[in-house]
mmCIF file of C-alpha atoms in Angstrom:
data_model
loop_
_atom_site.group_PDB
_atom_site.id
_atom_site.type_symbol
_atom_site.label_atom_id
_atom_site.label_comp_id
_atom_site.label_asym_id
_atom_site.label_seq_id
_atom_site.Cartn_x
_atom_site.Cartn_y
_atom_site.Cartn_z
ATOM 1 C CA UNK L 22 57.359 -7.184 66.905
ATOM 2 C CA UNK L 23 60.157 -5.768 64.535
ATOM 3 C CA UNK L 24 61.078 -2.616 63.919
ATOM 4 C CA UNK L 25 62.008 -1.234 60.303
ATOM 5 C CA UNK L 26 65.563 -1.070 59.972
ATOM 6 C CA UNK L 27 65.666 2.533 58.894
ATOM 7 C CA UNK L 28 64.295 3.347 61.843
ATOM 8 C CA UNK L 29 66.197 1.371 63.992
ATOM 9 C CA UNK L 30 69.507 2.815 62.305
ATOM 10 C CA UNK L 31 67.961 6.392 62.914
ATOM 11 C CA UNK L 32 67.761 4.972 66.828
ATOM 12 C CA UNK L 33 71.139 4.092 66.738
ATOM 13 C CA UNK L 34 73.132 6.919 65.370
ATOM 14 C CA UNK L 35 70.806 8.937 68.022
ATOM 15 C CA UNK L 36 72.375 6.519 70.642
ATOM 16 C CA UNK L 37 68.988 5.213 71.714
ATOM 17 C CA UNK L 38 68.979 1.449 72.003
ATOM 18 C CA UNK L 39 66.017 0.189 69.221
ATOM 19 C CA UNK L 40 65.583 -3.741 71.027
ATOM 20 C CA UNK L 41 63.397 -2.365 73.873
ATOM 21 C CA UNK L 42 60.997 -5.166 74.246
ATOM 22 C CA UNK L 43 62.692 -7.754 72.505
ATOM 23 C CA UNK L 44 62.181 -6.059 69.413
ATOM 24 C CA UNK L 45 64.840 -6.569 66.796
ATOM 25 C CA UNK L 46 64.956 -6.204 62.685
ATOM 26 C CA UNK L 47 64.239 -8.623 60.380
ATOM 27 C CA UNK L 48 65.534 -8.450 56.958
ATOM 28 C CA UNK L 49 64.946 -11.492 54.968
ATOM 29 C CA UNK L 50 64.014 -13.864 57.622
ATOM 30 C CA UNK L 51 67.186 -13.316 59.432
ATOM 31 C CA UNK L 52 66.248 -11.604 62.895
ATOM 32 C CA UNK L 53 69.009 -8.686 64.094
ATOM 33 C CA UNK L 54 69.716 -7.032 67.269
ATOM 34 C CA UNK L 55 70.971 -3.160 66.939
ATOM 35 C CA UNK L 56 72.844 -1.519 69.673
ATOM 36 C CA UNK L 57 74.606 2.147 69.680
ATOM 37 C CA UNK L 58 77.064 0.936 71.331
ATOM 38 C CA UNK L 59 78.348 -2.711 72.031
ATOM 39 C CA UNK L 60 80.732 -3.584 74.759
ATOM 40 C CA UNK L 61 83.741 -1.571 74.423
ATOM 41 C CA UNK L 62 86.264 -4.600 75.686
ATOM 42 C CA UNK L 63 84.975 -6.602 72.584
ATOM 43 C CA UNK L 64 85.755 -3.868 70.141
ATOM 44 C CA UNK L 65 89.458 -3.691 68.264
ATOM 45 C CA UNK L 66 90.876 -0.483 67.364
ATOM 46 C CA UNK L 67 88.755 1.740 64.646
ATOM 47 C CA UNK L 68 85.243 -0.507 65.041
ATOM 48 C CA UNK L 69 82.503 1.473 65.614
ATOM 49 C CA UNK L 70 79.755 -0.938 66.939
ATOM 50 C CA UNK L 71 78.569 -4.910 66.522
ATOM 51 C CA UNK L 72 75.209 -5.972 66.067
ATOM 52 C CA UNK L 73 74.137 -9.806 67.141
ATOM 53 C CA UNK L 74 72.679 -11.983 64.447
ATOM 54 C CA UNK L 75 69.865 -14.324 66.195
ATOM 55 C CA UNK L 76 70.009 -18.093 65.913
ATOM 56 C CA UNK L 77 70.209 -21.491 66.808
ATOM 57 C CA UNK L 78 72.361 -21.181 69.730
ATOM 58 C CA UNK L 79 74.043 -18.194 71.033
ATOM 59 C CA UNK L 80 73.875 -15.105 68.964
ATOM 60 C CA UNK L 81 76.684 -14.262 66.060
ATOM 61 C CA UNK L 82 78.584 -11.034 66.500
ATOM 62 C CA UNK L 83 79.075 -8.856 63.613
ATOM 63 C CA UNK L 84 81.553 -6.255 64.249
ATOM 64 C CA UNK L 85 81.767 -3.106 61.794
ATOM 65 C CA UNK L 86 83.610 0.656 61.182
ATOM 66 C CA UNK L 87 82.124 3.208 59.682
ATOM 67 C CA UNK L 88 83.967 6.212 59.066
ATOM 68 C CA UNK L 89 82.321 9.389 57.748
ATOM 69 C CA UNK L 90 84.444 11.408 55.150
ATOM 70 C CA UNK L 91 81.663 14.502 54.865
ATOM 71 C CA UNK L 92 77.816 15.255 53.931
ATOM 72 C CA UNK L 93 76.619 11.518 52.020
ATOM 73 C CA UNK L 94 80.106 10.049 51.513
ATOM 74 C CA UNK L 95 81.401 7.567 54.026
ATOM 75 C CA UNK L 96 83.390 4.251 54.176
ATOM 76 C CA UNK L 97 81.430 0.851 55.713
ATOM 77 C CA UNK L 98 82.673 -2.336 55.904
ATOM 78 C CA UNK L 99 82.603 -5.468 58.236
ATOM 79 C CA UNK L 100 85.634 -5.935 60.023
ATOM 80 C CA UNK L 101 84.904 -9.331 61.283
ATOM 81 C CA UNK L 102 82.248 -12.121 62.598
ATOM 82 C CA UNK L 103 82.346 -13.516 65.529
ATOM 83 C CA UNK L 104 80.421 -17.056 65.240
ATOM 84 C CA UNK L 105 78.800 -18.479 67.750
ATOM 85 C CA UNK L 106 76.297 -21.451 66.845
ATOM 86 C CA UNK L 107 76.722 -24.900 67.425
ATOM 87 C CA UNK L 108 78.868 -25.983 64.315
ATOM 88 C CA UNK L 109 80.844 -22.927 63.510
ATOM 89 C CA UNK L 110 82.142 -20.859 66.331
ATOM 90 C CA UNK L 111 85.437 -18.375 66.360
ATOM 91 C CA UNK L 112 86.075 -15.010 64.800
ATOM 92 C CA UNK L 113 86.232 -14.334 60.859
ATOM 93 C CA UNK L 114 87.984 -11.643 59.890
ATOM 94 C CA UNK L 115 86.707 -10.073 56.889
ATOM 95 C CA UNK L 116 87.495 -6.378 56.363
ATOM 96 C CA UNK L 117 85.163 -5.759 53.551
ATOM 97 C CA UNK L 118 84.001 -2.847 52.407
ATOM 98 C CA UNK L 119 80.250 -2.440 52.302
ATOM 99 C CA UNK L 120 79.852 1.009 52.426
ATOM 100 C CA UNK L 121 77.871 2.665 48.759
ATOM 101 C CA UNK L 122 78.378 -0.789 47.282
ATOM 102 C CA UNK L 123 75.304 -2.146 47.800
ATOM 103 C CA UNK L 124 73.179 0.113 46.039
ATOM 104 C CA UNK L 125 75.278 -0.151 43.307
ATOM 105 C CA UNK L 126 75.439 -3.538 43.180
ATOM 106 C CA UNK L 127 72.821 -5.344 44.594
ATOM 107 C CA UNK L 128 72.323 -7.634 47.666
ATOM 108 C CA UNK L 129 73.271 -10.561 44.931
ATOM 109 C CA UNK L 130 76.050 -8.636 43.299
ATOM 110 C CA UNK L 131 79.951 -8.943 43.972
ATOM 111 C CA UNK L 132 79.601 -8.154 47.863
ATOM 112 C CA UNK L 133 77.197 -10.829 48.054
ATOM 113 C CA UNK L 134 79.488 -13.097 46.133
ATOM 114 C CA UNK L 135 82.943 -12.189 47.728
ATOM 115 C CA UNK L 136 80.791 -12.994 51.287
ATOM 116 C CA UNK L 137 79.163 -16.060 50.110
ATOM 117 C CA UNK L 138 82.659 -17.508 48.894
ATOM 118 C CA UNK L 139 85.037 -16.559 51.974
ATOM 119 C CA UNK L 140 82.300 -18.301 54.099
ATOM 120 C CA UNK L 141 81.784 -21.734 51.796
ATOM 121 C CA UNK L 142 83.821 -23.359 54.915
ATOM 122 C CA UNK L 143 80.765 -22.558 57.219
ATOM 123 C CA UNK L 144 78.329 -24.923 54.921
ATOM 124 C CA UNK L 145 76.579 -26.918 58.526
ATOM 125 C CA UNK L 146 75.908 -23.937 59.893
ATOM 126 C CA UNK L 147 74.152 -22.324 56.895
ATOM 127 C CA UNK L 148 72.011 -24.735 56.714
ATOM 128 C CA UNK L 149 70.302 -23.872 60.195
ATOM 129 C CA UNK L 150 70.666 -20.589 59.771
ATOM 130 C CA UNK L 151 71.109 -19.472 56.139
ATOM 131 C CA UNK L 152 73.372 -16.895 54.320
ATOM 132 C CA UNK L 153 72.688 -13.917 56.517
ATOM 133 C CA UNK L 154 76.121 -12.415 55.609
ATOM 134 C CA UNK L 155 74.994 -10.359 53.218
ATOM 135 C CA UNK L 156 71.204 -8.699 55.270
ATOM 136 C CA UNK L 157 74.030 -7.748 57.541
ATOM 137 C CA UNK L 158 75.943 -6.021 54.896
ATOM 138 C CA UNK L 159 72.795 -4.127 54.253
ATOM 139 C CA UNK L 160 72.908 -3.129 58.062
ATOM 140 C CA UNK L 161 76.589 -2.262 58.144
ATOM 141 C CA UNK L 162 75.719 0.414 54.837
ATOM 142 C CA UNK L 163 72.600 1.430 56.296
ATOM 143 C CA UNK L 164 74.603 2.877 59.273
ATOM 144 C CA UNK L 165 77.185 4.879 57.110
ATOM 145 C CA UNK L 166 74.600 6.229 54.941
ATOM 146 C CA UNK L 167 72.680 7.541 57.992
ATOM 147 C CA UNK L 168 75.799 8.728 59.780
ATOM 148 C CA UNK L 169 77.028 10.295 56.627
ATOM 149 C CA UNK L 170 73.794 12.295 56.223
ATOM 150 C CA UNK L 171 74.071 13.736 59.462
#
């Protein structure tokens, strides 16, 4: 069973692990596993967390930073992906901002675009899995905003 992902973020920023029974989020048909806090030794300097993307194979890493600059204002972004399926494996770096942008623009605005287009050389592998770059966008934002309101 999933669980919403505004309640899983809530979990997170609390530092309570949301996957308890296998449960994950599912935005879009793309299946997510939250953590508070991923294995130190995988993170580089200024990332806050990863989250795994579920698919065909072993799980995709998405590594993130979130930095809170006061009450509702924060920066988000991805820092980097580390892929893992059958086709496409080895770490993306991205470094795109996410945080704010999304309500702004919309899941099929310029994020979506800039995302789609830096990963066009990852075509096999979408087509098991689909363009799940951008549902984890709206994870990476849903994090800031909730750490920002705290």
């Amino acid at each position: 069973m999933a669980i919403p992902l505004n309640q899983a973020v809530d979990m997170i920023v609390r530092g309570i692990e949301p996957n308890a029974d296998n449960q994950g989020v599912i935005i879009n048909d793309h299946h997510f596993y939250l953590r508070p806090h991923g294995n130190k030794n995988l993170l580089e300097k200024g990332e806050t967390s990863y989250f795994r993307h579920r698919h065909v194979g072993k799980d995709d890493r998405v590594f993130y930073s979130v930095t809170v600059k006061g009450k509702d204002s924060y920066d988000a972004k991805i820092t980097r992906i580390q892929y893992r399926g059958p086709f496409n494996s080895g770490m993306k770096k991205l470094n795109m901002h996410v945080g704010g942008a999304l309500k702004e623009l919309g899941t099929k605005g310029a994020i979506a675009a800039k995302i789609l287009s830096f990963l066009a050389d990852l075509n096999i592998q979408s087509k098991l899995d689909g363009d799940w770059e951008v549902e984890a966008a709206i994870i990476v934002d849903a994090i800031g905003k909730r750490m920002a309101a705290s």
